[in-house]
Structure formats: structure tokens, C-alpha cells
């Protein structure tokens, strides 16, 4: 597997505060990587730096061998990096189906629009459990359903790198299984995914199922990368988590 994403020595500062401190990370094509660490460790800031919402003070981020760390957000998104935010990013006045059509419309190399694959949209709607609601307006969905719609929109887009910040927050076990199926869909089509979460049961399940490695962050630095069990049994990791509220 060659590296799709290379974060090299990235530092992010907010005034005098260093939120990311010389972070280096390499993600291969088709890899699922889990990012953990206590509150304030810099996990979201790292996703911000990759997706371009914050710019590094030092260091570079390479994606498909191109430096992206100085590019505007929309250019980074157009190159195939998609981020799911806590607040669902759907168009309220359009139906579920039309949101998905809009998300899947893309220009091909000749500059013309590629035909939309309706069967693929139907499969994705079934996967996220919104097929019955496909003609309803997005504004009629509950907050939870909008989250599934946003994931469905990300699924229709053939992006190469998906960034999910705390996707399991507030989910029931049944919904966590649905989320794991969605992650499986990304992996099957060889997209890379970075998942930040605090739910250790969810993380254990995805690490086992998809052979994911875990990167542990603390105070803006990457301290360890290893298997789920290696990280959970690491003495330094245990020592840091003992002093904090949740892990
Ligand atoms: N816009 C900002 N201005 C100033 N400080 C910020 C800003 N965004 C984040 N920080 C600080 O940077 C540090 C890292 O924050 P970040 O949100 O990346 O942590 P996190 O690992 O995602 O934590 P959590 O698990 O709570 O989501 C924190 O101390 C936070 O207060
Ligand atoms: Mg965060």
C-alpha cells in the first residue's frame, strides 16, 4: 500500500498555544486509522489541518504526492478529501433523494457531467436505512436521520479520504452496527478513513474487523501507533488516561 496522505512535521498554533506539535502521520490507500487521545489532545485540530480549515504554522501535508496544506478548503475537497462535521451538512429544502443526486453529480475529465448511478444511490439509501424516506424533504428528518443522510452523501461521492470526527457519539448499539457497515462500504471501495472517537467498544470492533491501527495523541503530539490491544495495554497511554475524565 502506498501512502495516500503524508502529514509531515505539522505544527498548528492558536496564538501562543501549540495545538499540534510536529505531528507526522502516513495513511495508505484503503487504510482505516483510528485516532484517540484525551480531550484537547489535538485530534480534531489534526482533521482541521488535513481538510484545510486550519493552516499549519510549520510542516506540510501531502495528498497524492501534492502539497495541500496551503490550498483553500474547496480545492482540498475537490481533490477527494471529505469531512463529516457534527452538524449535518444537508440541503433542508431538497428531498433525501435530491440531496444524494446533488452529492453524486460530478464532472468527468472532459468537463461534461457523468451520468448519475441511480442503482448505487438506491443501495446506499438502503444501507443507511433511509430508502423509505427518499421522497421526504431533508428538513422533515430527525437530527439522527440527517446524520445518516450526510453519511449517505459522502458515500455517493467517490472520495479517497474520509474524515469522521466522533461518528459514534449518541448512537445506539444497533446504529453502531449500521455505522460499521458504512465503514465497510468505504473500505471495500478502497477509500482511506480516519476516525476520531472516544467509544472504546466501537473502536475495538472496527479495529478487529478492518485490522485498523490506532494512533494515540496527547498534548498536540503523537505518542504511539499500534494495534488496539498494544495501545490499550501501553503503560504510558494508561498513565495519561488515568488522570483524565474519559478515554
Ligand atoms: N480555534 C481555537 N482557538 C484556540 N484554541 C483552540 C482552537 N481550537 C482548538 N483549540 C485548543 O486546541 C487544543 C486541541 O483541541 P482539539 O479540539 O483538537 O482537541 P481534541 O483532541 O479534538 O479534543 P476532544 O476529544 O475534546 O474533541 C485544545 O486545548 C483546544 O482548546
Ligand atoms: Mg475533537
PDB file of C-alpha atoms and ligand atoms in Angstrom:
ATOM      1  CA  UNK A   1       0.000   0.000   0.000  1.00  0.00           C
ATOM      2  CA  UNK A   2       1.476   3.385  -0.947  1.00  0.00           C
ATOM      3  CA  UNK A   3       0.825   6.459   1.200  1.00  0.00           C
ATOM      4  CA  UNK A   4      -2.230   8.457   0.159  1.00  0.00           C
ATOM      5  CA  UNK A   5      -1.728  11.055   2.858  1.00  0.00           C
ATOM      6  CA  UNK A   6       1.531  12.217   4.455  1.00  0.00           C
ATOM      7  CA  UNK A   7       1.417  14.671   7.323  1.00  0.00           C
ATOM      8  CA  UNK A   8       4.996  15.858   7.815  1.00  0.00           C
ATOM      9  CA  UNK A   9       6.112  17.649  10.955  1.00  0.00           C
ATOM     10  CA  UNK A  10       2.936  19.720  11.196  1.00  0.00           C
ATOM     11  CA  UNK A  11       2.615  22.347  13.915  1.00  0.00           C
ATOM     12  CA  UNK A  12      -0.600  24.326  14.442  1.00  0.00           C
ATOM     13  CA  UNK A  13      -0.620  27.295  16.765  1.00  0.00           C
ATOM     14  CA  UNK A  14      -3.539  29.303  18.122  1.00  0.00           C
ATOM     15  CA  UNK A  15      -1.739  32.455  19.277  1.00  0.00           C
ATOM     16  CA  UNK A  16       0.905  31.252  21.720  1.00  0.00           C
ATOM     17  CA  UNK A  17      -0.811  27.905  22.262  1.00  0.00           C
ATOM     18  CA  UNK A  18       0.541  24.917  20.308  1.00  0.00           C
ATOM     19  CA  UNK A  19      -2.408  22.658  19.427  1.00  0.00           C
ATOM     20  CA  UNK A  20      -0.363  20.358  17.155  1.00  0.00           C
ATOM     21  CA  UNK A  21       3.312  19.873  17.816  1.00  0.00           C
ATOM     22  CA  UNK A  22       5.409  18.459  14.935  1.00  0.00           C
ATOM     23  CA  UNK A  23       2.901  15.776  14.031  1.00  0.00           C
ATOM     24  CA  UNK A  24       3.833  13.250  11.341  1.00  0.00           C
ATOM     25  CA  UNK A  25       1.401  10.629  10.089  1.00  0.00           C
ATOM     26  CA  UNK A  26       1.151   8.482   6.990  1.00  0.00           C
ATOM     27  CA  UNK A  27      -2.085   6.901   5.749  1.00  0.00           C
ATOM     28  CA  UNK A  28      -2.128   4.300   2.972  1.00  0.00           C
ATOM     29  CA  UNK A  29      -4.741   3.917   0.255  1.00  0.00           C
ATOM     30  CA  UNK A  30      -7.590   1.827   1.679  1.00  0.00           C
ATOM     31  CA  UNK A  31      -6.396   2.123   5.283  1.00  0.00           C
ATOM     32  CA  UNK A  32      -8.639   2.778   8.265  1.00  0.00           C
ATOM     33  CA  UNK A  33      -6.806   4.656  11.022  1.00  0.00           C
ATOM     34  CA  UNK A  34      -8.250   5.371  14.439  1.00  0.00           C
ATOM     35  CA  UNK A  35      -7.156   8.465  16.352  1.00  0.00           C
ATOM     36  CA  UNK A  36      -7.598   8.528  20.115  1.00  0.00           C
ATOM     37  CA  UNK A  37      -6.421  10.667  22.993  1.00  0.00           C
ATOM     38  CA  UNK A  38      -7.833  12.651  25.898  1.00  0.00           C
ATOM     39  CA  UNK A  39      -9.915  15.801  25.433  1.00  0.00           C
ATOM     40  CA  UNK A  40      -7.815  18.594  23.979  1.00  0.00           C
ATOM     41  CA  UNK A  41      -5.162  16.210  22.586  1.00  0.00           C
ATOM     42  CA  UNK A  42      -5.376  17.819  19.129  1.00  0.00           C
ATOM     43  CA  UNK A  43      -7.353  15.127  17.262  1.00  0.00           C
ATOM     44  CA  UNK A  44      -9.933  17.489  15.746  1.00  0.00           C
ATOM     45  CA  UNK A  45      -7.201  20.027  15.005  1.00  0.00           C
ATOM     46  CA  UNK A  46      -5.358  17.362  13.010  1.00  0.00           C
ATOM     47  CA  UNK A  47      -8.518  16.716  10.951  1.00  0.00           C
ATOM     48  CA  UNK A  48      -8.879  20.505  10.570  1.00  0.00           C
ATOM     49  CA  UNK A  49      -5.332  20.728   9.222  1.00  0.00           C
ATOM     50  CA  UNK A  50      -5.884  17.848   6.759  1.00  0.00           C
ATOM     51  CA  UNK A  51      -9.183  19.255   5.467  1.00  0.00           C
ATOM     52  CA  UNK A  52      -7.723  22.773   5.285  1.00  0.00           C
ATOM     53  CA  UNK A  53      -9.888  24.557   7.861  1.00  0.00           C
ATOM     54  CA  UNK A  54      -6.731  25.495   9.754  1.00  0.00           C
ATOM     55  CA  UNK A  55      -3.351  26.121   8.194  1.00  0.00           C
ATOM     56  CA  UNK A  56      -0.152  24.716   9.741  1.00  0.00           C
ATOM     57  CA  UNK A  57       2.378  27.204  11.115  1.00  0.00           C
ATOM     58  CA  UNK A  58       5.112  24.719  10.154  1.00  0.00           C
ATOM     59  CA  UNK A  59       5.236  21.487   8.201  1.00  0.00           C
ATOM     60  CA  UNK A  60       3.438  20.229   5.121  1.00  0.00           C
ATOM     61  CA  UNK A  61       0.606  17.875   4.275  1.00  0.00           C
ATOM     62  CA  UNK A  62       0.911  15.799   1.103  1.00  0.00           C
ATOM     63  CA  UNK A  63      -2.066  14.124  -0.510  1.00  0.00           C
ATOM     64  CA  UNK A  64      -1.492  12.028  -3.627  1.00  0.00           C
ATOM     65  CA  UNK A  65       2.052  13.474  -3.629  1.00  0.00           C
ATOM     66  CA  UNK A  66       0.794  17.082  -3.847  1.00  0.00           C
ATOM     67  CA  UNK A  67       1.242  19.630  -1.057  1.00  0.00           C
ATOM     68  CA  UNK A  68      -2.292  20.517   0.045  1.00  0.00           C
ATOM     69  CA  UNK A  69      -1.588  22.400   3.260  1.00  0.00           C
ATOM     70  CA  UNK A  70      -1.650  25.796   1.560  1.00  0.00           C
ATOM     71  CA  UNK A  71      -4.709  25.124  -0.615  1.00  0.00           C
ATOM     72  CA  UNK A  72      -8.187  26.538   0.116  1.00  0.00           C
ATOM     73  CA  UNK A  73     -10.769  24.149   1.641  1.00  0.00           C
ATOM     74  CA  UNK A  74     -12.851  23.753  -1.540  1.00  0.00           C
ATOM     75  CA  UNK A  75      -9.810  22.712  -3.581  1.00  0.00           C
ATOM     76  CA  UNK A  76      -8.861  20.114  -0.972  1.00  0.00           C
ATOM     77  CA  UNK A  77     -12.449  18.792  -1.010  1.00  0.00           C
ATOM     78  CA  UNK A  78     -12.407  18.641  -4.806  1.00  0.00           C
ATOM     79  CA  UNK A  79      -9.250  16.514  -4.642  1.00  0.00           C
ATOM     80  CA  UNK A  80     -11.242  13.857  -2.769  1.00  0.00           C
ATOM     81  CA  UNK A  81     -10.938  14.587   0.950  1.00  0.00           C
ATOM     82  CA  UNK A  82     -14.350  14.634   2.639  1.00  0.00           C
ATOM     83  CA  UNK A  83     -15.063  15.576   6.218  1.00  0.00           C
ATOM     84  CA  UNK A  84     -18.152  14.821   8.230  1.00  0.00           C
ATOM     85  CA  UNK A  85     -18.990  17.534  10.711  1.00  0.00           C
ATOM     86  CA  UNK A  86     -21.054  17.296  13.899  1.00  0.00           C
ATOM     87  CA  UNK A  87     -23.785  19.477  12.362  1.00  0.00           C
ATOM     88  CA  UNK A  88     -25.166  17.660   9.317  1.00  0.00           C
ATOM     89  CA  UNK A  89     -24.371  19.419   6.074  1.00  0.00           C
ATOM     90  CA  UNK A  90     -27.567  18.715   4.081  1.00  0.00           C
ATOM     91  CA  UNK A  91     -29.833  20.950   1.976  1.00  0.00           C
ATOM     92  CA  UNK A  92     -33.017  21.172   4.043  1.00  0.00           C
ATOM     93  CA  UNK A  93     -35.338  22.259   1.206  1.00  0.00           C
ATOM     94  CA  UNK A  94     -34.444  19.297  -1.027  1.00  0.00           C
ATOM     95  CA  UNK A  95     -35.687  15.726  -0.724  1.00  0.00           C
ATOM     96  CA  UNK A  96     -33.420  12.982   0.591  1.00  0.00           C
ATOM     97  CA  UNK A  97     -33.128  11.626  -2.964  1.00  0.00           C
ATOM     98  CA  UNK A  98     -32.259  15.027  -4.471  1.00  0.00           C
ATOM     99  CA  UNK A  99     -29.611  15.649  -1.804  1.00  0.00           C
ATOM    100  CA  UNK A 100     -27.988  12.403  -2.917  1.00  0.00           C
ATOM    101  CA  UNK A 101     -28.300  13.229  -6.625  1.00  0.00           C
ATOM    102  CA  UNK A 102     -26.629  16.578  -5.967  1.00  0.00           C
ATOM    103  CA  UNK A 103     -23.848  14.947  -3.944  1.00  0.00           C
ATOM    104  CA  UNK A 104     -23.156  12.426  -6.689  1.00  0.00           C
ATOM    105  CA  UNK A 105     -23.109  14.826  -9.649  1.00  0.00           C
ATOM    106  CA  UNK A 106     -19.575  15.329 -10.830  1.00  0.00           C
ATOM    107  CA  UNK A 107     -17.762  16.428 -13.905  1.00  0.00           C
ATOM    108  CA  UNK A 108     -15.617  13.893 -15.685  1.00  0.00           C
ATOM    109  CA  UNK A 109     -12.259  14.716 -17.256  1.00  0.00           C
ATOM    110  CA  UNK A 110     -13.797  16.050 -20.470  1.00  0.00           C
ATOM    111  CA  UNK A 111     -15.738  18.650 -18.429  1.00  0.00           C
ATOM    112  CA  UNK A 112     -19.161  17.074 -19.063  1.00  0.00           C
ATOM    113  CA  UNK A 113     -21.339  15.694 -16.268  1.00  0.00           C
ATOM    114  CA  UNK A 114     -21.110  11.940 -15.696  1.00  0.00           C
ATOM    115  CA  UNK A 115     -24.475  10.123 -15.545  1.00  0.00           C
ATOM    116  CA  UNK A 116     -25.816   9.545 -12.039  1.00  0.00           C
ATOM    117  CA  UNK A 117     -25.918   5.888 -10.978  1.00  0.00           C
ATOM    118  CA  UNK A 118     -29.457   5.517  -9.592  1.00  0.00           C
ATOM    119  CA  UNK A 119     -28.909   1.897  -8.509  1.00  0.00           C
ATOM    120  CA  UNK A 120     -25.923   2.938  -6.441  1.00  0.00           C
ATOM    121  CA  UNK A 121     -28.000   5.656  -4.747  1.00  0.00           C
ATOM    122  CA  UNK A 122     -30.741   3.120  -4.019  1.00  0.00           C
ATOM    123  CA  UNK A 123     -28.211   0.704  -2.458  1.00  0.00           C
ATOM    124  CA  UNK A 124     -26.735   3.475  -0.317  1.00  0.00           C
ATOM    125  CA  UNK A 125     -30.206   4.583   0.862  1.00  0.00           C
ATOM    126  CA  UNK A 126     -30.888   1.006   1.946  1.00  0.00           C
ATOM    127  CA  UNK A 127     -27.536   0.779   3.693  1.00  0.00           C
ATOM    128  CA  UNK A 128     -28.197   3.915   5.787  1.00  0.00           C
ATOM    129  CA  UNK A 129     -31.874   2.999   6.346  1.00  0.00           C
ATOM    130  CA  UNK A 130     -33.403   5.988   4.523  1.00  0.00           C
ATOM    131  CA  UNK A 131     -34.890   4.279   1.475  1.00  0.00           C
ATOM    132  CA  UNK A 132     -38.464   4.578   2.777  1.00  0.00           C
ATOM    133  CA  UNK A 133     -37.929   8.282   3.331  1.00  0.00           C
ATOM    134  CA  UNK A 134     -36.303   9.078  -0.004  1.00  0.00           C
ATOM    135  CA  UNK A 135     -39.056  11.480  -1.149  1.00  0.00           C
ATOM    136  CA  UNK A 136     -39.270  13.356   2.169  1.00  0.00           C
ATOM    137  CA  UNK A 137     -37.656  16.760   2.458  1.00  0.00           C
ATOM    138  CA  UNK A 138     -34.407  16.750   4.421  1.00  0.00           C
ATOM    139  CA  UNK A 139     -35.903  19.269   6.863  1.00  0.00           C
ATOM    140  CA  UNK A 140     -38.516  16.647   7.867  1.00  0.00           C
ATOM    141  CA  UNK A 141     -35.787  14.270   9.083  1.00  0.00           C
ATOM    142  CA  UNK A 142     -34.710  13.981  12.712  1.00  0.00           C
ATOM    143  CA  UNK A 143     -31.203  15.122  13.651  1.00  0.00           C
ATOM    144  CA  UNK A 144     -30.066  11.469  13.704  1.00  0.00           C
ATOM    145  CA  UNK A 145     -31.559  10.798  10.267  1.00  0.00           C
ATOM    146  CA  UNK A 146     -29.806  13.876   8.878  1.00  0.00           C
ATOM    147  CA  UNK A 147     -26.520  12.401  10.119  1.00  0.00           C
ATOM    148  CA  UNK A 148     -27.257   9.213   8.130  1.00  0.00           C
ATOM    149  CA  UNK A 149     -28.170  11.320   5.115  1.00  0.00           C
ATOM    150  CA  UNK A 150     -24.873  13.149   5.329  1.00  0.00           C
ATOM    151  CA  UNK A 151     -23.014   9.842   5.523  1.00  0.00           C
ATOM    152  CA  UNK A 152     -25.036   8.661   2.506  1.00  0.00           C
ATOM    153  CA  UNK A 153     -23.975  11.826   0.637  1.00  0.00           C
ATOM    154  CA  UNK A 154     -20.340  11.084   1.469  1.00  0.00           C
ATOM    155  CA  UNK A 155     -20.872   7.506   0.261  1.00  0.00           C
ATOM    156  CA  UNK A 156     -22.245   8.625  -3.121  1.00  0.00           C
ATOM    157  CA  UNK A 157     -19.158  10.753  -3.674  1.00  0.00           C
ATOM    158  CA  UNK A 158     -16.179   8.656  -4.753  1.00  0.00           C
ATOM    159  CA  UNK A 159     -13.807  10.421  -2.373  1.00  0.00           C
ATOM    160  CA  UNK A 160     -10.483   8.809  -1.486  1.00  0.00           C
ATOM    161  CA  UNK A 161     -10.126  10.038   2.091  1.00  0.00           C
ATOM    162  CA  UNK A 162     -12.965  10.298   4.611  1.00  0.00           C
ATOM    163  CA  UNK A 163     -12.504  12.094   7.935  1.00  0.00           C
ATOM    164  CA  UNK A 164     -15.040  11.226  10.652  1.00  0.00           C
ATOM    165  CA  UNK A 165     -14.932  13.121  13.938  1.00  0.00           C
ATOM    166  CA  UNK A 166     -16.804  11.252  16.698  1.00  0.00           C
ATOM    167  CA  UNK A 167     -19.278   9.477  14.373  1.00  0.00           C
ATOM    168  CA  UNK A 168     -20.491   7.089  17.114  1.00  0.00           C
ATOM    169  CA  UNK A 169     -21.477   9.798  19.576  1.00  0.00           C
ATOM    170  CA  UNK A 170     -25.041   9.245  20.840  1.00  0.00           C
ATOM    171  CA  UNK A 171     -25.610   6.112  18.755  1.00  0.00           C
ATOM    172  CA  UNK A 172     -27.429   3.012  19.991  1.00  0.00           C
ATOM    173  CA  UNK A 173     -25.702  -0.354  19.551  1.00  0.00           C
ATOM    174  CA  UNK A 174     -27.966  -1.073  16.557  1.00  0.00           C
ATOM    175  CA  UNK A 175     -26.884   2.178  14.921  1.00  0.00           C
ATOM    176  CA  UNK A 176     -23.240   1.455  15.703  1.00  0.00           C
ATOM    177  CA  UNK A 177     -23.583  -1.752  13.653  1.00  0.00           C
ATOM    178  CA  UNK A 178     -25.037   0.332  10.814  1.00  0.00           C
ATOM    179  CA  UNK A 179     -22.085   2.724  11.073  1.00  0.00           C
ATOM    180  CA  UNK A 180     -19.698  -0.253  10.917  1.00  0.00           C
ATOM    181  CA  UNK A 181     -21.440  -1.439   7.707  1.00  0.00           C
ATOM    182  CA  UNK A 182     -20.957   2.044   6.247  1.00  0.00           C
ATOM    183  CA  UNK A 183     -17.266   1.994   7.182  1.00  0.00           C
ATOM    184  CA  UNK A 184     -17.073  -1.425   5.490  1.00  0.00           C
ATOM    185  CA  UNK A 185     -18.522   0.132   2.315  1.00  0.00           C
ATOM    186  CA  UNK A 186     -15.750   2.757   2.268  1.00  0.00           C
ATOM    187  CA  UNK A 187     -13.054   0.130   2.863  1.00  0.00           C
ATOM    188  CA  UNK A 188     -14.465  -2.146   0.153  1.00  0.00           C
ATOM    189  CA  UNK A 189     -14.133   0.594  -2.433  1.00  0.00           C
ATOM    190  CA  UNK A 190     -10.551   1.259  -1.208  1.00  0.00           C
ATOM    191  CA  UNK A 191     -11.161   4.679   0.365  1.00  0.00           C
ATOM    192  CA  UNK A 192      -8.985   5.585   3.349  1.00  0.00           C
ATOM    193  CA  UNK A 193     -10.685   6.674   6.566  1.00  0.00           C
ATOM    194  CA  UNK A 194      -9.509   8.460   9.678  1.00  0.00           C
ATOM    195  CA  UNK A 195     -11.897   8.061  12.616  1.00  0.00           C
ATOM    196  CA  UNK A 196     -11.658  10.020  15.847  1.00  0.00           C
ATOM    197  CA  UNK A 197     -13.812   8.665  18.658  1.00  0.00           C
ATOM    198  CA  UNK A 198     -13.936   8.056  22.402  1.00  0.00           C
ATOM    199  CA  UNK A 199     -16.230   4.998  22.296  1.00  0.00           C
ATOM    200  CA  UNK A 200     -13.794   2.143  23.005  1.00  0.00           C
ATOM    201  CA  UNK A 201     -16.310  -0.659  22.310  1.00  0.00           C
ATOM    202  CA  UNK A 202     -16.964   0.785  18.842  1.00  0.00           C
ATOM    203  CA  UNK A 203     -13.244   1.301  18.211  1.00  0.00           C
ATOM    204  CA  UNK A 204     -12.380  -2.247  19.305  1.00  0.00           C
ATOM    205  CA  UNK A 205     -14.999  -3.621  16.900  1.00  0.00           C
ATOM    206  CA  UNK A 206     -13.745  -1.655  13.882  1.00  0.00           C
ATOM    207  CA  UNK A 207     -10.092  -2.332  14.695  1.00  0.00           C
ATOM    208  CA  UNK A 208     -10.752  -6.068  14.802  1.00  0.00           C
ATOM    209  CA  UNK A 209     -12.979  -6.124  11.742  1.00  0.00           C
ATOM    210  CA  UNK A 210     -10.829  -3.928   9.484  1.00  0.00           C
ATOM    211  CA  UNK A 211      -7.376  -4.565  11.023  1.00  0.00           C
ATOM    212  CA  UNK A 212      -7.049  -0.868  11.774  1.00  0.00           C
ATOM    213  CA  UNK A 213      -4.134   0.672  13.615  1.00  0.00           C
ATOM    214  CA  UNK A 214      -4.617   3.162  16.421  1.00  0.00           C
ATOM    215  CA  UNK A 215      -2.692   6.410  16.842  1.00  0.00           C
ATOM    216  CA  UNK A 216      -2.639   7.875  20.327  1.00  0.00           C
ATOM    217  CA  UNK A 217      -2.308  11.653  20.738  1.00  0.00           C
ATOM    218  CA  UNK A 218      -1.629  13.728  23.826  1.00  0.00           C
ATOM    219  CA  UNK A 219      -0.966  17.468  24.185  1.00  0.00           C
ATOM    220  CA  UNK A 220      -0.664  18.004  20.439  1.00  0.00           C
ATOM    221  CA  UNK A 221       1.792  15.156  19.880  1.00  0.00           C
ATOM    222  CA  UNK A 222       1.526  11.650  18.523  1.00  0.00           C
ATOM    223  CA  UNK A 223       2.832   9.381  21.266  1.00  0.00           C
ATOM    224  CA  UNK A 224       2.144   5.873  19.924  1.00  0.00           C
ATOM    225  CA  UNK A 225       0.775   3.964  16.948  1.00  0.00           C
ATOM    226  CA  UNK A 226      -0.072   0.269  17.169  1.00  0.00           C
ATOM    227  CA  UNK A 227      -2.841  -2.289  17.277  1.00  0.00           C
ATOM    228  CA  UNK A 228      -5.847  -1.628  19.517  1.00  0.00           C
ATOM    229  CA  UNK A 229      -4.531  -4.069  22.155  1.00  0.00           C
ATOM    230  CA  UNK A 230      -0.983  -2.670  22.003  1.00  0.00           C
ATOM    231  CA  UNK A 231      -2.252   0.862  22.616  1.00  0.00           C
ATOM    232  CA  UNK A 232      -4.736  -0.116  25.344  1.00  0.00           C
ATOM    233  CA  UNK A 233      -2.075  -2.050  27.254  1.00  0.00           C
ATOM    234  CA  UNK A 234       0.647   0.589  26.838  1.00  0.00           C
ATOM    235  CA  UNK A 235       1.794   1.896  30.232  1.00  0.00           C
ATOM    236  CA  UNK A 236       2.241   5.497  29.070  1.00  0.00           C
ATOM    237  CA  UNK A 237      -1.245   5.509  27.499  1.00  0.00           C
ATOM    238  CA  UNK A 238      -2.733   4.053  30.690  1.00  0.00           C
ATOM    239  CA  UNK A 239      -0.907   6.614  32.826  1.00  0.00           C
ATOM    240  CA  UNK A 240      -2.234   9.519  30.726  1.00  0.00           C
ATOM    241  CA  UNK A 241      -5.809   8.191  30.653  1.00  0.00           C
ATOM    242  CA  UNK A 242      -5.849   7.541  34.412  1.00  0.00           C
ATOM    243  CA  UNK A 243      -5.596  11.260  35.069  1.00  0.00           C
ATOM    244  CA  UNK A 244      -8.406  12.277  32.695  1.00  0.00           C
ATOM    245  CA  UNK A 245     -12.178  12.028  32.633  1.00  0.00           C
ATOM    246  CA  UNK A 246     -12.844   9.722  29.692  1.00  0.00           C
ATOM    247  CA  UNK A 247     -10.986   7.691  27.140  1.00  0.00           C
TER     248      UNK A 247
HETATM  249  N1  LIG B   1      -9.904  27.878  17.427  1.00  0.00           N
HETATM  250  C1  LIG B   1      -9.173  27.647  18.510  1.00  0.00           C
HETATM  251  N2  LIG B   1      -8.591  28.644  19.204  1.00  0.00           N
HETATM  252  C2  LIG B   1      -7.839  28.406  20.302  1.00  0.00           C
HETATM  253  N3  LIG B   1      -7.616  27.169  20.799  1.00  0.00           N
HETATM  254  C3  LIG B   1      -8.176  26.129  20.160  1.00  0.00           C
HETATM  255  C4  LIG B   1      -8.988  26.303  18.991  1.00  0.00           C
HETATM  256  N4  LIG B   1      -9.401  25.077  18.572  1.00  0.00           N
HETATM  257  C5  LIG B   1      -8.877  24.189  19.446  1.00  0.00           C
HETATM  258  N5  LIG B   1      -8.161  24.811  20.389  1.00  0.00           N
HETATM  259  C6  LIG B   1      -7.425  24.178  21.502  1.00  0.00           C
HETATM  260  O1  LIG B   1      -6.535  23.229  20.916  1.00  0.00           O
HETATM  261  C7  LIG B   1      -6.473  22.072  21.750  1.00  0.00           C
HETATM  262  C8  LIG B   1      -6.787  20.861  20.901  1.00  0.00           C
HETATM  263  O2  LIG B   1      -8.168  20.898  20.595  1.00  0.00           O
HETATM  264  P1  LIG B   1      -8.882  19.769  19.751  1.00  0.00           P
HETATM  265  O3  LIG B   1     -10.265  20.227  19.535  1.00  0.00           O
HETATM  266  O4  LIG B   1      -8.074  19.453  18.551  1.00  0.00           O
HETATM  267  O5  LIG B   1      -8.819  18.529  20.755  1.00  0.00           O
HETATM  268  P2  LIG B   1      -9.483  17.097  20.608  1.00  0.00           P
HETATM  269  O6  LIG B   1      -8.384  16.091  20.760  1.00  0.00           O
HETATM  270  O7  LIG B   1     -10.294  17.021  19.387  1.00  0.00           O
HETATM  271  O8  LIG B   1     -10.393  17.012  21.914  1.00  0.00           O
HETATM  272  P3  LIG B   1     -11.875  16.376  22.130  1.00  0.00           P
HETATM  273  O9  LIG B   1     -11.622  14.900  22.377  1.00  0.00           O
HETATM  274  O10 LIG B   1     -12.373  17.044  23.336  1.00  0.00           O
HETATM  275  O11 LIG B   1     -12.705  16.625  20.918  1.00  0.00           O
HETATM  276  C9  LIG B   1      -7.430  22.291  22.899  1.00  0.00           C
HETATM  277  O12 LIG B   1      -6.700  22.729  24.020  1.00  0.00           O
HETATM  278  C10 LIG B   1      -8.350  23.366  22.394  1.00  0.00           C
HETATM  279  O13 LIG B   1      -8.850  24.159  23.453  1.00  0.00           O
HETATM  280 MG1  LIG B   2     -12.343  16.826  18.989  1.00  0.00          MG
END
